[in-house]
Coordinates of C-alpha atoms in Angstrom, one line a residue:
M1 CA -32.1 19.3 5.3
A2 CA -30.3 22.5 4.3
P3 CA -26.5 22.6 4.9
W4 CA -25.3 23.9 8.2
P5 CA -23.8 27.3 8.5
C6 CA -20.0 27.4 8.8
V7 CA -17.9 29.3 11.3
P8 CA -14.1 29.6 11.7
L9 CA -12.5 26.8 13.7
G10 CA -10.9 29.4 16.0
A11 CA -14.4 30.3 17.3
L12 CA -15.2 26.7 18.4
V13 CA -12.0 25.6 20.1
D14 CA -9.2 26.9 22.3
C15 CA -5.7 26.1 21.1
L16 CA -3.4 24.5 23.7
D17 CA -0.3 24.2 21.5
A18 CA 1.9 26.2 23.9
R19 CA 1.7 23.2 26.4
R20 CA 3.1 20.7 23.9
I21 CA 6.4 19.0 24.6
P22 CA 8.0 16.8 21.9
L23 CA 9.6 13.5 23.0
S24 CA 11.9 11.5 20.8
R25 CA 11.4 7.8 20.4
A26 CA 14.4 7.1 22.7
R27 CA 13.0 9.4 25.4
R28 CA 9.5 7.7 25.2
A29 CA 11.2 4.4 25.5
G30 CA 12.7 5.6 28.8
C31 CA 9.4 6.4 30.4
P32 CA 7.0 3.6 29.5
G33 CA 3.4 3.8 30.6
S34 CA -0.2 3.8 29.5
V35 CA -0.7 7.4 28.5
P36 CA -1.0 7.8 24.7
Y37 CA 1.6 9.9 22.9
H38 CA 0.0 11.6 19.9
G39 CA 1.8 12.5 16.7
A40 CA 0.6 14.1 13.5
S41 CA -1.3 11.1 12.3
G42 CA -2.4 9.3 15.5
V43 CA -1.0 7.6 18.6
V44 CA 2.7 6.7 18.1
G45 CA 3.6 5.4 21.5
H46 CA 2.8 5.6 25.3
V47 CA 4.5 7.3 28.2
D48 CA 4.0 7.4 32.0
R49 CA 2.7 11.0 32.3
A50 CA 0.1 13.3 30.7
L51 CA 0.3 16.9 29.5
F52 CA -3.4 17.1 28.8
D53 CA -6.7 15.7 30.0
G54 CA -10.3 15.8 29.0
P55 CA -12.0 16.0 25.6
L56 CA -9.6 17.2 23.0
V57 CA -9.4 17.4 19.2
L58 CA -6.0 16.6 17.7
L59 CA -5.3 18.1 14.2
G60 CA -2.1 17.5 12.3
E61 CA 0.3 20.5 12.0
D62 CA 2.9 19.0 9.8
C63 CA 3.7 15.4 8.5
A64 CA -0.1 14.7 8.3
P65 CA -1.7 13.4 5.1
F66 CA -3.5 16.7 4.4
L67 CA -3.7 16.0 0.6
N68 CA -5.0 12.4 0.9
P69 CA -8.8 12.5 1.0
V70 CA -9.2 9.0 2.4
R71 CA -6.8 9.5 5.4
D72 CA -7.8 11.2 8.6
V73 CA -5.9 14.2 9.8
A74 CA -8.1 15.0 12.9
F75 CA -8.8 12.8 15.9
F76 CA -10.9 13.0 19.0
H77 CA -9.5 12.0 22.4
D78 CA -11.0 12.0 25.8
G79 CA -8.6 11.3 28.7
P80 CA -5.0 11.8 29.6
L81 CA -2.7 12.5 26.7
W82 CA 0.8 13.7 25.8
A83 CA 1.2 15.5 22.5
G84 CA 4.3 16.4 20.5
N85 CA 4.7 19.5 18.3
H86 CA 3.6 17.9 15.1
V87 CA -0.1 18.1 16.1
H88 CA -2.4 20.9 17.1
V89 CA -4.1 20.3 20.5
L90 CA -7.6 21.9 20.6
R91 CA -10.1 22.0 23.5
P92 CA -13.7 22.4 22.4
R93 CA -15.5 25.3 23.9
A94 CA -18.9 25.1 25.7
G95 CA -21.7 24.1 23.3
V96 CA -19.3 22.3 21.0
D97 CA -19.0 18.5 20.6
G98 CA -15.4 17.5 20.0
R99 CA -16.2 14.3 18.2
F100 CA -18.3 16.3 15.7
V101 CA -15.5 18.8 15.2
A102 CA -13.0 16.0 14.5
H103 CA -15.3 14.5 11.9
A104 CA -15.9 17.9 10.4
L105 CA -12.1 18.6 10.1
N106 CA -11.7 15.3 8.2
T107 CA -14.0 16.6 5.5
I108 CA -12.1 19.8 4.6
A109 CA -10.0 20.1 1.4
Y110 CA -6.7 21.3 2.9
G111 CA -5.0 22.2 -0.4
G112 CA -5.7 25.9 0.1
Y113 CA -4.7 26.0 3.7
V114 CA -1.5 24.1 4.1
E115 CA 2.0 25.4 3.1
G116 CA 4.7 23.4 1.4
T117 CA 4.5 20.5 -1.0
T118 CA 6.9 17.8 0.2
R119 CA 6.0 18.4 3.9
P120 CA 2.6 20.3 4.0
K121 CA 2.2 22.4 7.2
L122 CA -0.9 23.8 8.7
V123 CA 0.1 26.9 10.6
R124 CA -2.0 28.2 13.5
A125 CA -3.4 31.2 11.7
R126 CA -4.6 29.1 8.7
M127 CA -6.0 26.5 11.1
N128 CA -8.1 29.1 13.0
S129 CA -9.7 30.1 9.7
L130 CA -10.8 26.6 8.7
P131 CA -14.6 26.7 7.9
V132 CA -16.4 24.2 10.1
P133 CA -20.2 23.4 9.9
C134 CA -21.9 24.4 13.1
P135 CA -25.3 22.8 13.8
P136 CA -27.0 23.0 17.2
L137 CA -25.3 21.0 19.9
D138 CA -27.9 18.2 20.0
S139 CA -27.4 17.7 16.2
Q140 CA -23.6 17.7 16.6
R141 CA -24.0 14.9 19.2
R142 CA -26.4 12.9 17.1
I143 CA -24.2 13.2 14.0
A144 CA -21.1 12.3 15.9
R145 CA -22.8 9.2 17.4
E146 CA -24.1 8.1 14.0
L147 CA -20.8 8.6 12.3
D148 CA -18.8 6.8 15.1
G149 CA -21.0 3.8 14.7
A150 CA -21.0 3.8 10.9
L151 CA -17.3 4.3 10.5
E152 CA -16.5 1.6 13.0
R153 CA -18.6 -0.8 11.0
I154 CA -16.8 0.2 7.8
D155 CA -13.4 -0.2 9.5
C156 CA -14.4 -3.7 10.7
Q157 CA -15.4 -4.6 7.2
L158 CA -12.1 -3.3 5.8
H159 CA -10.2 -5.4 8.4
E160 CA -12.2 -8.5 7.5
L161 CA -11.4 -7.9 3.8
S162 CA -7.7 -7.6 4.5
V163 CA -7.8 -10.8 6.5
Q164 CA -9.6 -12.5 3.7
R165 CA -6.9 -11.3 1.2
V166 CA -4.2 -12.7 3.4
L167 CA -5.9 -16.1 3.5
L168 CA -6.4 -16.0 -0.3
R169 CA -2.7 -15.3 -0.8
E170 CA -1.9 -18.3 1.5
Q171 CA -4.2 -20.4 -0.6
A172 CA -2.5 -19.3 -3.8
D173 CA 0.9 -20.2 -2.3
A174 CA -0.4 -23.6 -1.2
A175 CA -1.7 -24.3 -4.8
L176 CA 1.7 -23.2 -6.2
W177 CA 3.7 -25.4 -3.9
H178 CA 1.5 -28.4 -4.3
A179 CA 1.9 -28.2 -8.1
V180 CA 5.7 -28.3 -8.0
Q181 CA 6.5 -30.7 -5.1
P182 CA 9.3 -33.1 -6.1
G183 CA 8.1 -36.7 -6.5
H184 CA 8.7 -40.1 -8.1
G185 CA 9.9 -39.9 -11.7
H186 CA 11.2 -36.3 -11.3
T187 CA 14.6 -35.4 -12.8
A188 CA 16.9 -32.8 -11.3
R189 CA 18.0 -30.2 -13.8
L190 CA 20.0 -27.0 -13.6
L191 CA 18.1 -23.9 -14.8
G192 CA 21.0 -23.0 -17.0
S193 CA 20.6 -26.4 -18.9
L194 CA 17.0 -25.6 -19.6
F195 CA 17.1 -21.9 -20.6
D196 CA 19.3 -19.4 -22.2
I197 CA 19.6 -16.5 -19.8
V198 CA 19.4 -13.0 -21.3
G199 CA 20.2 -9.9 -19.4
G200 CA 18.8 -6.4 -20.0
G201 CA 19.6 -2.7 -19.7
T202 CA 18.3 0.8 -19.3
P203 CA 19.0 3.6 -21.7
P204 CA 19.8 7.1 -20.4
T205 CA 16.6 8.4 -18.9
D206 CA 17.2 12.0 -19.8
Q207 CA 17.2 11.3 -23.6
D208 CA 13.6 11.4 -24.8
P209 CA 14.3 9.9 -28.3
L210 CA 15.3 6.7 -26.6
W211 CA 11.9 6.2 -25.0
G212 CA 8.3 5.9 -26.0
G213 CA 8.7 3.7 -29.0
D214 CA 7.0 0.4 -29.9
I215 CA 9.4 -2.0 -28.1
P216 CA 7.9 -3.1 -24.7
W217 CA 10.3 -2.8 -21.8
I218 CA 9.9 -4.9 -18.6
T219 CA 11.2 -3.9 -15.1
P220 CA 10.8 -5.7 -11.8
A221 CA 7.9 -3.3 -11.0
D222 CA 6.0 -4.7 -14.0
L223 CA 6.1 -8.3 -12.7
P224 CA 3.4 -9.6 -10.3
A225 CA 4.0 -9.8 -6.6
G226 CA 2.0 -13.0 -6.5
P227 CA 1.7 -15.9 -8.9
P228 CA 3.1 -15.5 -12.4
T229 CA 1.0 -13.8 -15.1
W230 CA 1.2 -13.4 -18.9
L231 CA 2.8 -10.1 -20.0
Y232 CA 2.5 -8.2 -23.2
H233 CA 4.2 -4.9 -22.2
G234 CA 5.5 -2.9 -19.2
A235 CA 4.7 0.6 -18.0
R236 CA 7.3 2.1 -20.4
S237 CA 8.7 1.3 -23.8
L238 CA 11.8 1.9 -25.8
S239 CA 12.5 3.1 -29.3
A240 CA 14.8 1.2 -31.6
A241 CA 17.6 3.7 -30.7
G242 CA 16.9 3.1 -27.0
L243 CA 17.2 -0.7 -27.4
A244 CA 20.5 -0.2 -29.2
A245 CA 21.7 2.3 -26.6
C246 CA 21.4 0.0 -23.7
R247 CA 22.6 -3.1 -25.6
A248 CA 19.5 -5.0 -24.6
T249 CA 18.1 -7.9 -26.6
L250 CA 14.6 -8.3 -27.9
V251 CA 13.3 -11.4 -26.2
P252 CA 10.9 -13.6 -28.2
P253 CA 7.4 -14.7 -27.0
G254 CA 7.3 -17.9 -25.0
A255 CA 10.0 -16.9 -22.6
L256 CA 10.0 -16.2 -18.9
V257 CA 11.1 -13.0 -17.1
V258 CA 12.4 -13.2 -13.5
S259 CA 13.3 -10.2 -11.4
T260 CA 16.8 -10.5 -10.1
R261 CA 17.1 -7.2 -8.3
A262 CA 14.9 -5.4 -5.8
P263 CA 12.7 -7.4 -5.4
V264 CA 14.1 -10.8 -6.3
G265 CA 12.0 -13.7 -7.5
R266 CA 9.0 -12.2 -9.3
V267 CA 8.1 -14.1 -12.5
G268 CA 6.2 -13.3 -15.7
M269 CA 5.5 -15.2 -19.0
L270 CA 5.8 -13.4 -22.3
R271 CA 3.0 -13.3 -24.9
G272 CA 5.0 -11.0 -27.2
A273 CA 8.5 -9.9 -27.8
V274 CA 9.9 -7.6 -25.1
S275 CA 13.1 -6.1 -23.8
V276 CA 14.0 -6.1 -20.1
S277 CA 15.8 -3.8 -17.7
Q278 CA 19.0 -4.7 -15.9
G279 CA 16.8 -5.7 -12.9
C280 CA 15.5 -8.7 -14.8
K281 CA 16.7 -11.7 -16.6
A282 CA 14.8 -13.3 -19.5
L283 CA 14.8 -17.1 -19.7
V284 CA 14.4 -18.5 -23.3
P285 CA 13.7 -22.2 -23.4
R286 CA 16.3 -24.3 -25.1
G287 CA 14.1 -27.2 -26.0
A288 CA 10.6 -28.8 -25.6
D289 CA 11.3 -30.7 -22.4
V290 CA 9.8 -28.0 -20.1
A291 CA 6.3 -26.5 -20.1
L292 CA 6.5 -22.8 -19.8
D293 CA 3.5 -22.4 -17.5
Y294 CA 4.9 -25.2 -15.2
A295 CA 8.4 -23.6 -15.3
A296 CA 6.9 -20.3 -14.3
L297 CA 5.3 -21.8 -11.2
L298 CA 8.4 -23.8 -10.4
L299 CA 10.6 -20.7 -10.6
R300 CA 8.2 -18.6 -8.5
A301 CA 8.2 -21.3 -5.9
H302 CA 12.0 -21.0 -5.7
A303 CA 11.9 -17.3 -5.1
P304 CA 12.9 -17.7 -1.4
I305 CA 15.9 -19.6 -2.4
L306 CA 16.9 -17.0 -4.9
R307 CA 16.5 -14.3 -2.3
Q308 CA 18.8 -16.3 0.1
R309 CA 21.5 -16.5 -2.6
A310 CA 21.3 -12.9 -3.7
G311 CA 24.4 -10.8 -3.1
G312 CA 25.4 -7.2 -3.4
S313 CA 26.4 -4.4 -1.0
V314 CA 23.9 -1.8 -2.1
F315 CA 20.9 -4.0 -2.9
A316 CA 20.2 -7.7 -3.2
E317 CA 20.9 -9.1 -6.7
V318 CA 21.1 -12.5 -8.3
D319 CA 23.7 -12.8 -11.0
T320 CA 23.6 -15.0 -14.1
A321 CA 25.8 -17.7 -12.7
T322 CA 23.7 -18.0 -9.5
L323 CA 20.5 -18.1 -11.5
A324 CA 21.9 -20.8 -13.9
S325 CA 23.0 -23.0 -10.9
L326 CA 19.4 -23.2 -9.5
E327 CA 18.4 -26.8 -9.4
L328 CA 14.9 -27.6 -10.5
S329 CA 13.0 -30.9 -10.1
L330 CA 11.1 -31.7 -13.3
P331 CA 8.5 -34.4 -13.8
P332 CA 7.8 -35.9 -17.3
L333 CA 6.3 -33.3 -19.7
P334 CA 2.7 -34.8 -19.5
A335 CA 2.8 -34.5 -15.7
Q336 CA 4.0 -30.9 -16.0
H337 CA 1.1 -30.0 -18.2
A338 CA -1.4 -31.7 -15.8
A339 CA 0.0 -30.1 -12.7
A340 CA 0.1 -26.7 -14.4
R341 CA -3.6 -27.0 -15.5
T342 CA -4.7 -27.9 -11.9
A343 CA -2.6 -25.1 -10.3
W344 CA -3.7 -22.4 -12.8
A345 CA -7.4 -23.3 -12.3
S346 CA -7.0 -22.9 -8.6
L347 CA -5.0 -19.7 -9.0
T348 CA -7.6 -18.3 -11.3
R349 CA -10.3 -18.9 -8.7
V350 CA -8.2 -17.3 -6.0
A351 CA -7.4 -14.3 -8.2
K352 CA -11.1 -13.7 -8.9
C353 CA -11.9 -13.8 -5.2
E354 CA -9.0 -11.4 -4.4
A355 CA -10.1 -9.0 -7.1
A356 CA -13.6 -8.9 -5.6
C357 CA -12.1 -8.2 -2.2
A358 CA -10.0 -5.4 -3.6
A359 CA -12.9 -3.9 -5.4
M360 CA -15.0 -3.9 -2.2
E361 CA -12.1 -2.3 -0.3
V362 CA -11.9 0.5 -2.9
T363 CA -15.7 1.0 -2.6
L364 CA -15.6 1.2 1.2
R365 CA -12.7 3.5 1.3
E366 CA -14.4 5.9 -1.1
Y367 CA -17.8 5.6 0.8
R368 CA -16.2 6.4 4.1
P369 CA -15.3 10.0 3.4
A370 CA -18.5 10.5 1.3
L371 CA -20.7 9.4 4.2
R372 CA -18.8 11.6 6.6
R373 CA -19.2 14.7 4.3
A374 CA -22.9 14.0 3.9
W375 CA -23.5 13.8 7.7
V376 CA -21.3 16.8 8.6
S377 CA -22.7 19.1 6.0
G378 CA -26.3 18.6 7.1
M379 CA -27.3 17.0 3.8
R380 CA -28.2 13.7 5.5
P381 CA -31.1 13.6 8.0

């Protein structure tokens, strides 16, 4: 099929913006009800009265994700509604299907129509000029019906994948905790008796010669949010001058890195020599009575305890003395190796499943707008 001809949005709808009345969250809380209160990106609450009724198209005016191609900025609503002043309220004219118009508005590249960068705004004049495909009414209805069904199925699949990922993370946590449960023959040791604790630093960020060298530099953001992983480098690196400027130390391979500031408790294992920021501490083993991969699991399992002990008025932070005083329960070395092998095998399987779920989510999120564009443009029968 050939693409549909486009007409300006202002020829398809009547703008009802003059009837909008914004209500603060406190005022909405004072008049609870069942009538949706619509903001720039969807329903943000409910009130006891309506300003509008009937089939409407809601299009963000400001604070909407205009520059994000996978986020919706337009919505169809049929029924009572209250709308604030961050969303345009549009009533479809005779011969126009509002559901189709909403789908069409979610296929537009808004970069050339919105004003501002930090808070893009779609003013009314620009809105009226938006090019909207305009097939016959029966085609609009058919396309809207097909897209409503297809997108609902995609959203259900995305929800199921998110639930699956939560279950996988719970499975990973269970495997981690099972590996490090205290038992018969375990010995209580303070972390400070097992590791030398090395702090880090950050050179001045406005001096380019201190950055971009061949010395890997690890920050809390480089550490995994889930189970520990092996690390070779971080997102940034230092020069030799940068390492000297921040008085950091080059930590040898075979050490651990734990985040001690925002967020607390992430853990990585070092394959190579690295430096760390002041938001991390490096743990260099003092002897051979602790297996590094087991210690990483053990330390990650103690993250909730570290977060409880974190202090600081600006942000939570664990200091060296607090970290050194953390008590760990260690089995004999052969049992450490065996528990670590079992745990890592389980964690590897979980990681593969989670990666597959994440890849499917990416595919579905990319397919969603592509499917909508194909239907709206008339390129799909």
